[in-house]
C-alpha atoms as a PDB file:
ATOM      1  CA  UNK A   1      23.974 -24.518 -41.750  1.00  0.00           C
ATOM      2  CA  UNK A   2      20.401 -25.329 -40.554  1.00  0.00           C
ATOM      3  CA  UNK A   3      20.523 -22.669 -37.991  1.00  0.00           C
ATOM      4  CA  UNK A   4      21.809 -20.096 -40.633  1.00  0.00           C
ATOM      5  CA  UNK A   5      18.772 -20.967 -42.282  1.00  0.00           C
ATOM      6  CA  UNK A   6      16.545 -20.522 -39.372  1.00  0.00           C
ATOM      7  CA  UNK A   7      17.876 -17.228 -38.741  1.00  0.00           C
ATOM      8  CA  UNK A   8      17.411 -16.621 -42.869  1.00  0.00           C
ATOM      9  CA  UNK A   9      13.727 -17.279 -42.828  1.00  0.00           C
ATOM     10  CA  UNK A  10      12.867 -15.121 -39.440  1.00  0.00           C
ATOM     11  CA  UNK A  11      14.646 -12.184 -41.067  1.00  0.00           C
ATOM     12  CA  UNK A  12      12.280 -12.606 -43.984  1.00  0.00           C
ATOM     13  CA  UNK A  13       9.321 -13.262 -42.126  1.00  0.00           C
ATOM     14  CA  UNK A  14      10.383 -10.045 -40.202  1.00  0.00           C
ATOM     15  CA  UNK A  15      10.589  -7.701 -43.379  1.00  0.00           C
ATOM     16  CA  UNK A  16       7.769  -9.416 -44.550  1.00  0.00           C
ATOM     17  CA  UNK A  17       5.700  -8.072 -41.439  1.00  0.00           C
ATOM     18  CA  UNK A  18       7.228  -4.868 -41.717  1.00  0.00           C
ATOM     19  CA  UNK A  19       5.993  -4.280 -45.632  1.00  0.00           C
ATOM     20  CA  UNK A  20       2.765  -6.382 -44.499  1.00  0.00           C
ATOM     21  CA  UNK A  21       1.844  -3.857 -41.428  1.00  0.00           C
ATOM     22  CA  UNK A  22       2.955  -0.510 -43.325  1.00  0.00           C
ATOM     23  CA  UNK A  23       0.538  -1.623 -46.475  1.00  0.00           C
ATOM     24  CA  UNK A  24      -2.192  -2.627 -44.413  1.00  0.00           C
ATOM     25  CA  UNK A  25      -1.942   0.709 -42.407  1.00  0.00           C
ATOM     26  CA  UNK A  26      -2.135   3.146 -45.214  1.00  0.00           C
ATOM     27  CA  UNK A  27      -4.904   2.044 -46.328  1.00  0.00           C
ATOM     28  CA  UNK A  28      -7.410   2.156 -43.400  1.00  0.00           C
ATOM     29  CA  UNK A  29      -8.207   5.688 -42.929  1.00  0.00           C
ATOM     30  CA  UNK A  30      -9.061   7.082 -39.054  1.00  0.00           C
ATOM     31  CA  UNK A  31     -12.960   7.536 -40.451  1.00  0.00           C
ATOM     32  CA  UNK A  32     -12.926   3.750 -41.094  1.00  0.00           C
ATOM     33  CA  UNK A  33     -12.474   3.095 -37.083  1.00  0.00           C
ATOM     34  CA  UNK A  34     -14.306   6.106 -35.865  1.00  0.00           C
ATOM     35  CA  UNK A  35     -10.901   7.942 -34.992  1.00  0.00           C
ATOM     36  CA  UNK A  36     -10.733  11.397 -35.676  1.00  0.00           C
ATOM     37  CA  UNK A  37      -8.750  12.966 -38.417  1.00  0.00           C
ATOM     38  CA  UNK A  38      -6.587  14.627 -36.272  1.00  0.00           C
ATOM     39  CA  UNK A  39      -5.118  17.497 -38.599  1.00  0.00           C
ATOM     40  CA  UNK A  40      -3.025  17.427 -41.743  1.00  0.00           C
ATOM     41  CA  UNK A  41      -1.349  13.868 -42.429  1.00  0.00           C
ATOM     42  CA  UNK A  42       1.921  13.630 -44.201  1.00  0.00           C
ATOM     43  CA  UNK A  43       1.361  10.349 -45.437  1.00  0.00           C
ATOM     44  CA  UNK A  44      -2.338   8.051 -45.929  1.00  0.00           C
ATOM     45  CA  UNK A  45      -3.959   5.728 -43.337  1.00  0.00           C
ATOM     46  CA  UNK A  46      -3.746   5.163 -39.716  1.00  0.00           C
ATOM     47  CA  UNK A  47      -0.797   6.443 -37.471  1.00  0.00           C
ATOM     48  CA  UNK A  48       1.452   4.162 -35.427  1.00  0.00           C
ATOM     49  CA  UNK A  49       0.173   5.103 -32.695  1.00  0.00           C
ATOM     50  CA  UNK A  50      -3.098   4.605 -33.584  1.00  0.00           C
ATOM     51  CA  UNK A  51      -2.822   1.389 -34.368  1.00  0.00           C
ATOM     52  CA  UNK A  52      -1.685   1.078 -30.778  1.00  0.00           C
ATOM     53  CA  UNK A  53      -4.361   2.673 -29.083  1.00  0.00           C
ATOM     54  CA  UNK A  54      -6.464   0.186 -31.103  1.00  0.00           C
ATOM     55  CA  UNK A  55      -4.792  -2.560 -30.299  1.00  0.00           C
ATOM     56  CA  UNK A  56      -4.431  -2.228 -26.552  1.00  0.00           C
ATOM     57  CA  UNK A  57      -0.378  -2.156 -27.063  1.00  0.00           C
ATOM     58  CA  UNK A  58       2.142   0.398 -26.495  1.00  0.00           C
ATOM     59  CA  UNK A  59       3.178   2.523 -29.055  1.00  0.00           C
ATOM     60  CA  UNK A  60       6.577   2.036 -28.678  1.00  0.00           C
ATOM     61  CA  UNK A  61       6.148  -1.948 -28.912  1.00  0.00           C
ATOM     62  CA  UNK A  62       3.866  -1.954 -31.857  1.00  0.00           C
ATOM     63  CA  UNK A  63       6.719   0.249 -33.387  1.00  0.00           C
ATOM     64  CA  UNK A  64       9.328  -2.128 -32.840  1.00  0.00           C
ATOM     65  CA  UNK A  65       6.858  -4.812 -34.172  1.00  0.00           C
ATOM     66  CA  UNK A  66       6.454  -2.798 -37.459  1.00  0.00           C
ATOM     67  CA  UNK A  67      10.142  -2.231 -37.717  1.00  0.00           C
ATOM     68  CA  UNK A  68      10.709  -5.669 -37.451  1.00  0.00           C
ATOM     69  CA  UNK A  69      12.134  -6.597 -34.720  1.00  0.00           C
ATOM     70  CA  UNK A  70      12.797  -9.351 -32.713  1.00  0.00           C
ATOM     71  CA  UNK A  71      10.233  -9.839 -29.754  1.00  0.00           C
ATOM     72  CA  UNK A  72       7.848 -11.783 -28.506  1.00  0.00           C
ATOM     73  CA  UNK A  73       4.183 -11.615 -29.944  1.00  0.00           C
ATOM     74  CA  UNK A  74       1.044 -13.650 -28.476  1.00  0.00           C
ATOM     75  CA  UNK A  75      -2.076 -14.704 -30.692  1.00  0.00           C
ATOM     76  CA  UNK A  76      -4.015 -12.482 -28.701  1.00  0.00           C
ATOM     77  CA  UNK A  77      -2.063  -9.359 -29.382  1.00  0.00           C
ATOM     78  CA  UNK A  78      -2.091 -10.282 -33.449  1.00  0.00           C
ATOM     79  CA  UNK A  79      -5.811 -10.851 -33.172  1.00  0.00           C
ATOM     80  CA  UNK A  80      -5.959  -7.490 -31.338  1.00  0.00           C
ATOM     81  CA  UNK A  81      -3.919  -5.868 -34.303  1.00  0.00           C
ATOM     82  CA  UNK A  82      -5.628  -7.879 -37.125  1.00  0.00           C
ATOM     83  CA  UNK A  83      -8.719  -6.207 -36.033  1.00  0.00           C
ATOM     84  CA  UNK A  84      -7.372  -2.718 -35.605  1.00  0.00           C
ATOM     85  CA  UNK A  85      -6.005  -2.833 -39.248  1.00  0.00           C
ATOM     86  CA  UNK A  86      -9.420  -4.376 -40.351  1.00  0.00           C
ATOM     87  CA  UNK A  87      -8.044  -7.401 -42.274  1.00  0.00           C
ATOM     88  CA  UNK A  88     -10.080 -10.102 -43.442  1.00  0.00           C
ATOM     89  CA  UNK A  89      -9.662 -13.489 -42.955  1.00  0.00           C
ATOM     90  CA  UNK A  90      -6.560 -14.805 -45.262  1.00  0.00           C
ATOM     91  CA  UNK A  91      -4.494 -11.003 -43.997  1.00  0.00           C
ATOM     92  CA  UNK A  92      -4.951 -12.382 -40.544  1.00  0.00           C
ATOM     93  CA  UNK A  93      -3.665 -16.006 -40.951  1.00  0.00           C
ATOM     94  CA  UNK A  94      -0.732 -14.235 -42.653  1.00  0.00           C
ATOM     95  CA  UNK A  95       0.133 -12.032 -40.425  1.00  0.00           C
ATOM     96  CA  UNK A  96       0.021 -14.956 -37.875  1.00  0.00           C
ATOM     97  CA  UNK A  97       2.668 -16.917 -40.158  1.00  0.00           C
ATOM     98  CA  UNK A  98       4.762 -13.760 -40.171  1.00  0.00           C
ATOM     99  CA  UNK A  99       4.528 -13.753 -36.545  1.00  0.00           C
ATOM    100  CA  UNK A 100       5.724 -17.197 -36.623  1.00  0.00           C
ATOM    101  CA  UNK A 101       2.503 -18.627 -35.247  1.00  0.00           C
ATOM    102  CA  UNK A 102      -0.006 -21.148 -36.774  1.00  0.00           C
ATOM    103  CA  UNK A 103      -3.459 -19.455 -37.689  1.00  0.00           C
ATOM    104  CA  UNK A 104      -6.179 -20.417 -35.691  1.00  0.00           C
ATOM    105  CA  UNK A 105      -8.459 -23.011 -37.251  1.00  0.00           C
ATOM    106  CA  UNK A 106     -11.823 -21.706 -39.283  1.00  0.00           C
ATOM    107  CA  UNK A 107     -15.279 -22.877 -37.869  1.00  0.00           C
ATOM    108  CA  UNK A 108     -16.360 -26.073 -39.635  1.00  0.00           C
ATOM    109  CA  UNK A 109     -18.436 -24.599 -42.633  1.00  0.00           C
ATOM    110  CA  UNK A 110     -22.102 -25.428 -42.694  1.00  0.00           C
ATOM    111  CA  UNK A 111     -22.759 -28.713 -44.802  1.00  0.00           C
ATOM    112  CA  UNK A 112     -24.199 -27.618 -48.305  1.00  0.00           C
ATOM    113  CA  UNK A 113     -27.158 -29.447 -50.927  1.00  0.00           C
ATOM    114  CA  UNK A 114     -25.004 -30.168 -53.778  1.00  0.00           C
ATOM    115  CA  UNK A 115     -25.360 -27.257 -56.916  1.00  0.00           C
ATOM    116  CA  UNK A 116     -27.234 -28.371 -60.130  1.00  0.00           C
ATOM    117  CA  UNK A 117     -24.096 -27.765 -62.110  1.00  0.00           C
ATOM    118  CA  UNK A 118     -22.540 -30.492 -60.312  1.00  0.00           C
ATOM    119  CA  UNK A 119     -25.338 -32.977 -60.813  1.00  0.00           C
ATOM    120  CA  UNK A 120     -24.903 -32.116 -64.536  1.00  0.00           C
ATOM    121  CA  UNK A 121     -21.561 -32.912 -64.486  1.00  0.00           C
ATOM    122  CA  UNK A 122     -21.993 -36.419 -62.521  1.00  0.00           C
ATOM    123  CA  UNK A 123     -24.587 -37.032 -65.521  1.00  0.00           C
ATOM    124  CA  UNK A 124     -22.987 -36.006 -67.962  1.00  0.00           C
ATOM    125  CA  UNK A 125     -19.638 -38.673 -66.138  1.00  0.00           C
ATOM    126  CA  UNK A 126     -21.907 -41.298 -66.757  1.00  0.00           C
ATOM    127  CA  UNK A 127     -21.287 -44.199 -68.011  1.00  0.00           C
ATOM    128  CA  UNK A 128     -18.154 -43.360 -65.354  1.00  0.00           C
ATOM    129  CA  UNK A 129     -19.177 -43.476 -61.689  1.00  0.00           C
ATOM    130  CA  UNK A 130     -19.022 -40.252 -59.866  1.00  0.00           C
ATOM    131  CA  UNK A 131     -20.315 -39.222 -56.412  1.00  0.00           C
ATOM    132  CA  UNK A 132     -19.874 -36.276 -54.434  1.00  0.00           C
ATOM    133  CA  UNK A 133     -19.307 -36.351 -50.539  1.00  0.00           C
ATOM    134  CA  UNK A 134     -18.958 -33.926 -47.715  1.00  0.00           C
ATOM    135  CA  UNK A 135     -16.856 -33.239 -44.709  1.00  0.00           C
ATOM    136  CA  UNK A 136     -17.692 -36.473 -42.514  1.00  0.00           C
ATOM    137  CA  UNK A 137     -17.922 -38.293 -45.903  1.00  0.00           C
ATOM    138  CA  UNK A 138     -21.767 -38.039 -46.664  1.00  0.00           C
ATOM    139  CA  UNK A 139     -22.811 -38.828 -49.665  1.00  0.00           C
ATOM    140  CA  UNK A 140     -24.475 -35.352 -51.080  1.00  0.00           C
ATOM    141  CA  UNK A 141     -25.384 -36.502 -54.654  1.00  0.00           C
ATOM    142  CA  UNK A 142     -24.324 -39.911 -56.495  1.00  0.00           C
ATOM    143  CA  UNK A 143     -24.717 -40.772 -60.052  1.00  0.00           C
ATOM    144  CA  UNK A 144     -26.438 -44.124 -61.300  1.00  0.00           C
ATOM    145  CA  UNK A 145     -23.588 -45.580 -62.524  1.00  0.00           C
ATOM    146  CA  UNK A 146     -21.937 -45.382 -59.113  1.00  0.00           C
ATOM    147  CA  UNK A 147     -24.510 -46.835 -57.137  1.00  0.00           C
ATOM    148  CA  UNK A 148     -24.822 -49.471 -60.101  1.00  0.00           C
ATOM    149  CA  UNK A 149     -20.754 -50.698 -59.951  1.00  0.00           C
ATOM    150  CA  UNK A 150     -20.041 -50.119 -56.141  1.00  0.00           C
ATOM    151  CA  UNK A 151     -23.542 -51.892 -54.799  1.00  0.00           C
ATOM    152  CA  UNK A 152     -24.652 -48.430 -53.230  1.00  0.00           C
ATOM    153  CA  UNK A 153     -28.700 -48.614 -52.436  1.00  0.00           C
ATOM    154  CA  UNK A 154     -31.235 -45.720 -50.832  1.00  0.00           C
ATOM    155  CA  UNK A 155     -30.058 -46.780 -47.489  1.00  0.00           C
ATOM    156  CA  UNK A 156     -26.091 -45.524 -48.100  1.00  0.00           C
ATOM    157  CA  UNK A 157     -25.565 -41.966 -46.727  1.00  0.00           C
ATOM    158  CA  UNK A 158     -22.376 -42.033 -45.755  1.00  0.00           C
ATOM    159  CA  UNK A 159     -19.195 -43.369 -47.851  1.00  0.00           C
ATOM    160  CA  UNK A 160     -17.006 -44.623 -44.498  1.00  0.00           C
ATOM    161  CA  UNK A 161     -20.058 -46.389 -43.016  1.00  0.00           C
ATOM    162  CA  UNK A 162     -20.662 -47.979 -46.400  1.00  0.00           C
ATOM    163  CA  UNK A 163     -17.283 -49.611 -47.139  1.00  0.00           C
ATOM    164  CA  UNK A 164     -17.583 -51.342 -43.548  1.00  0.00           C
ATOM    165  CA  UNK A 165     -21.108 -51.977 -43.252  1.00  0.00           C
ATOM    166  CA  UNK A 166     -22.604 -52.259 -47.108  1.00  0.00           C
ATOM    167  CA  UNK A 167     -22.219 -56.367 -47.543  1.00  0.00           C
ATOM    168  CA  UNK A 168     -22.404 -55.570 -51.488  1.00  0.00           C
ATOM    169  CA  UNK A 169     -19.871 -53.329 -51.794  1.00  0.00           C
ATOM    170  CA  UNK A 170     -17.415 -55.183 -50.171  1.00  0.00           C
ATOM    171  CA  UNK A 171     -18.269 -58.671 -51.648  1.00  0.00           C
ATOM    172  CA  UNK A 172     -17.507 -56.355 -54.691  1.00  0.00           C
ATOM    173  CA  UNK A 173     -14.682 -54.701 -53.692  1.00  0.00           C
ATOM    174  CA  UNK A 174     -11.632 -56.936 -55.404  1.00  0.00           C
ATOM    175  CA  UNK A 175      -9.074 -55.550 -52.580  1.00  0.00           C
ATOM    176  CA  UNK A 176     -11.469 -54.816 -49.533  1.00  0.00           C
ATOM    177  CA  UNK A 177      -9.112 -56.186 -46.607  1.00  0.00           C
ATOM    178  CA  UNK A 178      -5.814 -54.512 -48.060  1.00  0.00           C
ATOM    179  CA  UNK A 179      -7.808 -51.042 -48.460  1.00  0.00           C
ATOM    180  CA  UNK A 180      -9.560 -51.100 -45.440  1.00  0.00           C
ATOM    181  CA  UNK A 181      -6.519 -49.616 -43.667  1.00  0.00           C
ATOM    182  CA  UNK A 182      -6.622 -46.748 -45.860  1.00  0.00           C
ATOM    183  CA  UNK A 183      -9.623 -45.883 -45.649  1.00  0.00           C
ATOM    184  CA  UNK A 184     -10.261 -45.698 -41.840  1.00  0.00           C
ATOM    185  CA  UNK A 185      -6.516 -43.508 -41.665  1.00  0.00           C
ATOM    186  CA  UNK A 186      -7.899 -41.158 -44.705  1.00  0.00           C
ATOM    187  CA  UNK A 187     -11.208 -40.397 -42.038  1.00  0.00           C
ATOM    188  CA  UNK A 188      -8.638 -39.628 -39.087  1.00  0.00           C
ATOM    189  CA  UNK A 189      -6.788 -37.567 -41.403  1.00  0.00           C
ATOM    190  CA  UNK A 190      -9.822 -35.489 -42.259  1.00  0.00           C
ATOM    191  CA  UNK A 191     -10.992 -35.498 -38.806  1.00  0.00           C
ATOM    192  CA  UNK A 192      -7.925 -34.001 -37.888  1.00  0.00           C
ATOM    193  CA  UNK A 193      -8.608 -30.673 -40.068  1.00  0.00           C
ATOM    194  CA  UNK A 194     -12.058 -30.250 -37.862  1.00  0.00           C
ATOM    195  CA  UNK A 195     -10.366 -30.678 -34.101  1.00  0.00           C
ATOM    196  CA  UNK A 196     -13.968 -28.450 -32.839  1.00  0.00           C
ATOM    197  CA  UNK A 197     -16.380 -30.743 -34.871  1.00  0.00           C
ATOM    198  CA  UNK A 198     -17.626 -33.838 -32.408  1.00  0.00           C
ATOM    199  CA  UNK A 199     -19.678 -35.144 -35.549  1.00  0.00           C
ATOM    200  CA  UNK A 200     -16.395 -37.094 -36.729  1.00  0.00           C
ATOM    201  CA  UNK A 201     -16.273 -38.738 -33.462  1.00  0.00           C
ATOM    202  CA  UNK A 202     -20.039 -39.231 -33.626  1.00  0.00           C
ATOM    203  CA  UNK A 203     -19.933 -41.532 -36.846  1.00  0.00           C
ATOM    204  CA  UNK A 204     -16.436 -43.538 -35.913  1.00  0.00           C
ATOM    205  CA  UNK A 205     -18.125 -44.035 -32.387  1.00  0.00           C
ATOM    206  CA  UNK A 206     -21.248 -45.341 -34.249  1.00  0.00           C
ATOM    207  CA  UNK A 207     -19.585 -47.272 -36.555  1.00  0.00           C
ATOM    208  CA  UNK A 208     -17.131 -48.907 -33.969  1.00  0.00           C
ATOM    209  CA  UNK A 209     -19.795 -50.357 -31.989  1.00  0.00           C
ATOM    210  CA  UNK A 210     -21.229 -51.982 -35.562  1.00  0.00           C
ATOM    211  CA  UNK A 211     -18.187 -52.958 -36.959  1.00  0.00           C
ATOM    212  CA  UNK A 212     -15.128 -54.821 -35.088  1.00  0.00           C
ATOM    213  CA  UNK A 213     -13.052 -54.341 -38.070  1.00  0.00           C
ATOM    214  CA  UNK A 214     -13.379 -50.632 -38.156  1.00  0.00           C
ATOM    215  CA  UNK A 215     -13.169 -50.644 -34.312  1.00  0.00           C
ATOM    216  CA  UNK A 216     -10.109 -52.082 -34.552  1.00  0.00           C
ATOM    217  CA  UNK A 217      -8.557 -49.928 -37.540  1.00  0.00           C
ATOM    218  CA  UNK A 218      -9.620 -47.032 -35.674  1.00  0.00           C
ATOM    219  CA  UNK A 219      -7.423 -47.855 -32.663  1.00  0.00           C
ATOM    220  CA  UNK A 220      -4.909 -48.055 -34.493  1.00  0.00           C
ATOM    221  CA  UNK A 221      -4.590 -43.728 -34.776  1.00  0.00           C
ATOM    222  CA  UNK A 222      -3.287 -44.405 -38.298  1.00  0.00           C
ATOM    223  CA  UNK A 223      -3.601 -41.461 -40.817  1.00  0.00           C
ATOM    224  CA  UNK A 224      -2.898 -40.692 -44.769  1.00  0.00           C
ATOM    225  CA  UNK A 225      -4.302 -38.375 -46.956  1.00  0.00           C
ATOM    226  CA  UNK A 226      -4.159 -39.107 -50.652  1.00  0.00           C
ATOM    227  CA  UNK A 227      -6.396 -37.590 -53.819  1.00  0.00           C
ATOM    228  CA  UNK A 228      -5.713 -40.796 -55.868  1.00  0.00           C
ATOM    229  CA  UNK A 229      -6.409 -44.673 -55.484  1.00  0.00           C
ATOM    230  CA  UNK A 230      -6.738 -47.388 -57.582  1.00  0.00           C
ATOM    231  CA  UNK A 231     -10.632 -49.461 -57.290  1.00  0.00           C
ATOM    232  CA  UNK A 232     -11.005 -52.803 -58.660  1.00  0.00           C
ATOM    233  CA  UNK A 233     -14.563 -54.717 -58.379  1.00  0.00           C
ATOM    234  CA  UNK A 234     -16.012 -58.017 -59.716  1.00  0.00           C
ATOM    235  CA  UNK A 235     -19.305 -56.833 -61.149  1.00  0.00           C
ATOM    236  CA  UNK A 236     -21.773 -59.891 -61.463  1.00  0.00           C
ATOM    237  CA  UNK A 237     -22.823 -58.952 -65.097  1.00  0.00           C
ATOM    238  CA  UNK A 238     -20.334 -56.552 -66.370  1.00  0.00           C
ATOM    239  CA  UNK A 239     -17.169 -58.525 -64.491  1.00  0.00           C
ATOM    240  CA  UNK A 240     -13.869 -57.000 -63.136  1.00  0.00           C
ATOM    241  CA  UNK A 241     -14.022 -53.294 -63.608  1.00  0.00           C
ATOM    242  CA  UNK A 242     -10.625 -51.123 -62.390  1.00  0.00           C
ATOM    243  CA  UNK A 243     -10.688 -47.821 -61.924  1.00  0.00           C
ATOM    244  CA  UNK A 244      -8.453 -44.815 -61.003  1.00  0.00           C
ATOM    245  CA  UNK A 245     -10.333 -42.657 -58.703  1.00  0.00           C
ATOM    246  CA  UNK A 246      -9.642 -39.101 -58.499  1.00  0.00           C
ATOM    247  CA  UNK A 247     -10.487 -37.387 -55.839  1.00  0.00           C
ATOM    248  CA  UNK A 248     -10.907 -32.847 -56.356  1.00  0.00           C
ATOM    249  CA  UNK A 249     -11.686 -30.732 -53.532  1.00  0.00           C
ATOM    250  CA  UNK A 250     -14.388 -27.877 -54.075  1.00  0.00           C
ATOM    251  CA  UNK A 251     -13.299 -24.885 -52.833  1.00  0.00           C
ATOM    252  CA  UNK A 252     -16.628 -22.743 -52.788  1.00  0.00           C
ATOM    253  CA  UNK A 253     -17.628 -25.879 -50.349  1.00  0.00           C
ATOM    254  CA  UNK A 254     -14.709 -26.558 -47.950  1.00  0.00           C
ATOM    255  CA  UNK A 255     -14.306 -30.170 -46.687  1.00  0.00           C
ATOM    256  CA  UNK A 256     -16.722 -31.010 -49.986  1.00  0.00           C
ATOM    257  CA  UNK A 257     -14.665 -33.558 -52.736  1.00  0.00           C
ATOM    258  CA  UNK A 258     -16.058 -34.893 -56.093  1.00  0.00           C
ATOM    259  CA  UNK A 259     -14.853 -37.852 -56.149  1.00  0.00           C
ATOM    260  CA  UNK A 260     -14.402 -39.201 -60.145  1.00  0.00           C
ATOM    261  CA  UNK A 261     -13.948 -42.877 -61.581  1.00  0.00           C
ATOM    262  CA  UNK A 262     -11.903 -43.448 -64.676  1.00  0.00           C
ATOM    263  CA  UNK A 263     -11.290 -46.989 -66.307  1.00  0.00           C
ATOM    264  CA  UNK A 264      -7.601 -47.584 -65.931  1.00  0.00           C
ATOM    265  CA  UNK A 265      -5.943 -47.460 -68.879  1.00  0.00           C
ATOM    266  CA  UNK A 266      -4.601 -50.804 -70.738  1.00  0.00           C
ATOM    267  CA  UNK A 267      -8.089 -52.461 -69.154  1.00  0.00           C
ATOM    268  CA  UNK A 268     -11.522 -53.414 -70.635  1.00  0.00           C
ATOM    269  CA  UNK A 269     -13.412 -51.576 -68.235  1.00  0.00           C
ATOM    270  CA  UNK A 270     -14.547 -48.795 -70.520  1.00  0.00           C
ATOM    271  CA  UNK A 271     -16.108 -51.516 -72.974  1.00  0.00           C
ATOM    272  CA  UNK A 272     -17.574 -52.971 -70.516  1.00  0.00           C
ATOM    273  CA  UNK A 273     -19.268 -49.975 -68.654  1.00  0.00           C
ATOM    274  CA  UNK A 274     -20.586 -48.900 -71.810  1.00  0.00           C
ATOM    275  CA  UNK A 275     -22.323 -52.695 -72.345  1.00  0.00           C
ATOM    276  CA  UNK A 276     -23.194 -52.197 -68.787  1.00  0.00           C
ATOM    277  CA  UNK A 277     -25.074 -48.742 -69.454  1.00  0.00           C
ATOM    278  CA  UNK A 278     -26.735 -50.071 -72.173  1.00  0.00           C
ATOM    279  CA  UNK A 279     -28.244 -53.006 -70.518  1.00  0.00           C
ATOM    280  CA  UNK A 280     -29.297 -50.718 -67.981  1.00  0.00           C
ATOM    281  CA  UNK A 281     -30.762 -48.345 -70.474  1.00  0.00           C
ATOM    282  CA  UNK A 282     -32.986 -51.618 -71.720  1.00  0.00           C
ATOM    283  CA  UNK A 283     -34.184 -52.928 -68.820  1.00  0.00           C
ATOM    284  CA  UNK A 284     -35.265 -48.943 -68.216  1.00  0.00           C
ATOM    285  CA  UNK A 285     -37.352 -48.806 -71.525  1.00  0.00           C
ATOM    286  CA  UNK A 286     -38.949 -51.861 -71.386  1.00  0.00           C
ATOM    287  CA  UNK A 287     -39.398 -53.074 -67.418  1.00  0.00           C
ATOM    288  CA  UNK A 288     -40.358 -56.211 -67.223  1.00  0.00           C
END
């Protein structure tokens, strides 16, 4: 049964790359890749062979490759092809998952200052805690109530350096041993998505040689990704706060998460964050 199925999903991936090629072809015309027009054409786009020339493969292999059948097909030939046909970059990891390949990994996109609209919306979370953090888990833009509840000062820039090395936040932090784990196997995980980016390896190296829990959490080789977790921490004035943190990925920032705290339902944290805020909004208006 399983290798019926095998044999299902290569015969779709194969008509797949036969619609996939065809489309792609017709609509890149020979002016496009400074070809010639060649005479009359019966039908629009690029000829077989053309695509062949432009490729560096024979015509008689790229045609069996368009009629979908089954041979062999390197990266560097799909690359080749992916070029030829001018796609951009989501065509070409498709037509490497048709090919039954896995697309080659994107460059590690340049870290980004965090938009306005987002600081609006981490004030406008308040009295919630929100923060937003990048790729290697830099902080990028935090709101006050966030640095208020989880201890963070001027001197926190980075969120996995923090939970190990901050003493506040984890004299705060209700469940700081049993989440410790988790934390240290979530950086791995996201590590693993930038194999080309040594700056992961920079701040667990760094870290390691500060912190011998870390050091040995990071030997380990755990990993987990998750987008949800519970927080619980013993404020000294506004006492135990629990949250549900919820962390969203931003898309037009790759690697970039907001990362939003809600009080957990059937709790008093909401009452008491709002107390909290207030006291905070006092001591503001009249210092001293």
């Amino acid at each position: 049964m399983a290798s019926a199925r095998s044999s299902l999903s290569r015969d779709r991936r194969r008509a797949e790359m036969r619609e996939f090629l065809r489309s792609r072809r017709a609509r890149v015309s020979p002016a496009d890749v400074g070809m010639p027009e060649g005479g009359r054409r019966r039908t629009p786009g690029l000829r077989r062979e053309e695509v062949a020339v432009l490729s560096g493969v024979g015509v008689s292999w790229y045609t069996w490759l368009e009629q979908g059948r089954d041979i062999t097909v390197s990266e560097e030939v799909i690359d080749a092809i992916a070029r030829a046909l001018l796609l951009n970059a989501a065509e070409r990891g498709h037509l490497y998952r048709l090919a039954g390949l896995n697309p080659p990994r994107d460059a590690p996109a340049p870290a980004v200052p965090t938009s306005p609209e987002l600081r609006r919306l981490l004030d406008s979370w308040l009295p919630r805690p929100g923060y937003v953090r990048d790729r290697h888990w830099n902080f990028t833009a935090v709101n006050d109530m966030a640095r208020e509840v989880f201890g963070y000062g001027e001197t926190d820039h980075n969120c996995l350096v923090s939970f190990f090395t901050n003493a506040r936040y984890r004299t705060l932090h209700r469940h700081w041993a049993e989440t410790a784990p988790q934390v240290a196997a979530g950086f791995r995980a996201d590590a693993a998505h930038y194999p080309d980016d040594p700056e992961f390896d920079r701040i667990a190296g760094d870290l390691a040689a500060v912190s011998p829990e870390f050091a040995e959490l990071w030997a380990r080789h755990d990993v987990a990704e998750h987008t949800s977790a519970v927080k619980a921490v013993d404020h000294a004035t506004a006492g135990t706060l629990v949250f549900d943190a919820t962390l969203l990925p931003l898309p037009e920032h790759p690697g970039h998460h907001l990362i939003l705290h809600n009080p957990r339902p059937g709790t008093d944290t909401r009452q008491r964050l709002e107390e909290l805020m207030r006291r905070r909004s006092l001591v503001v208006a009249h210092p001293g």
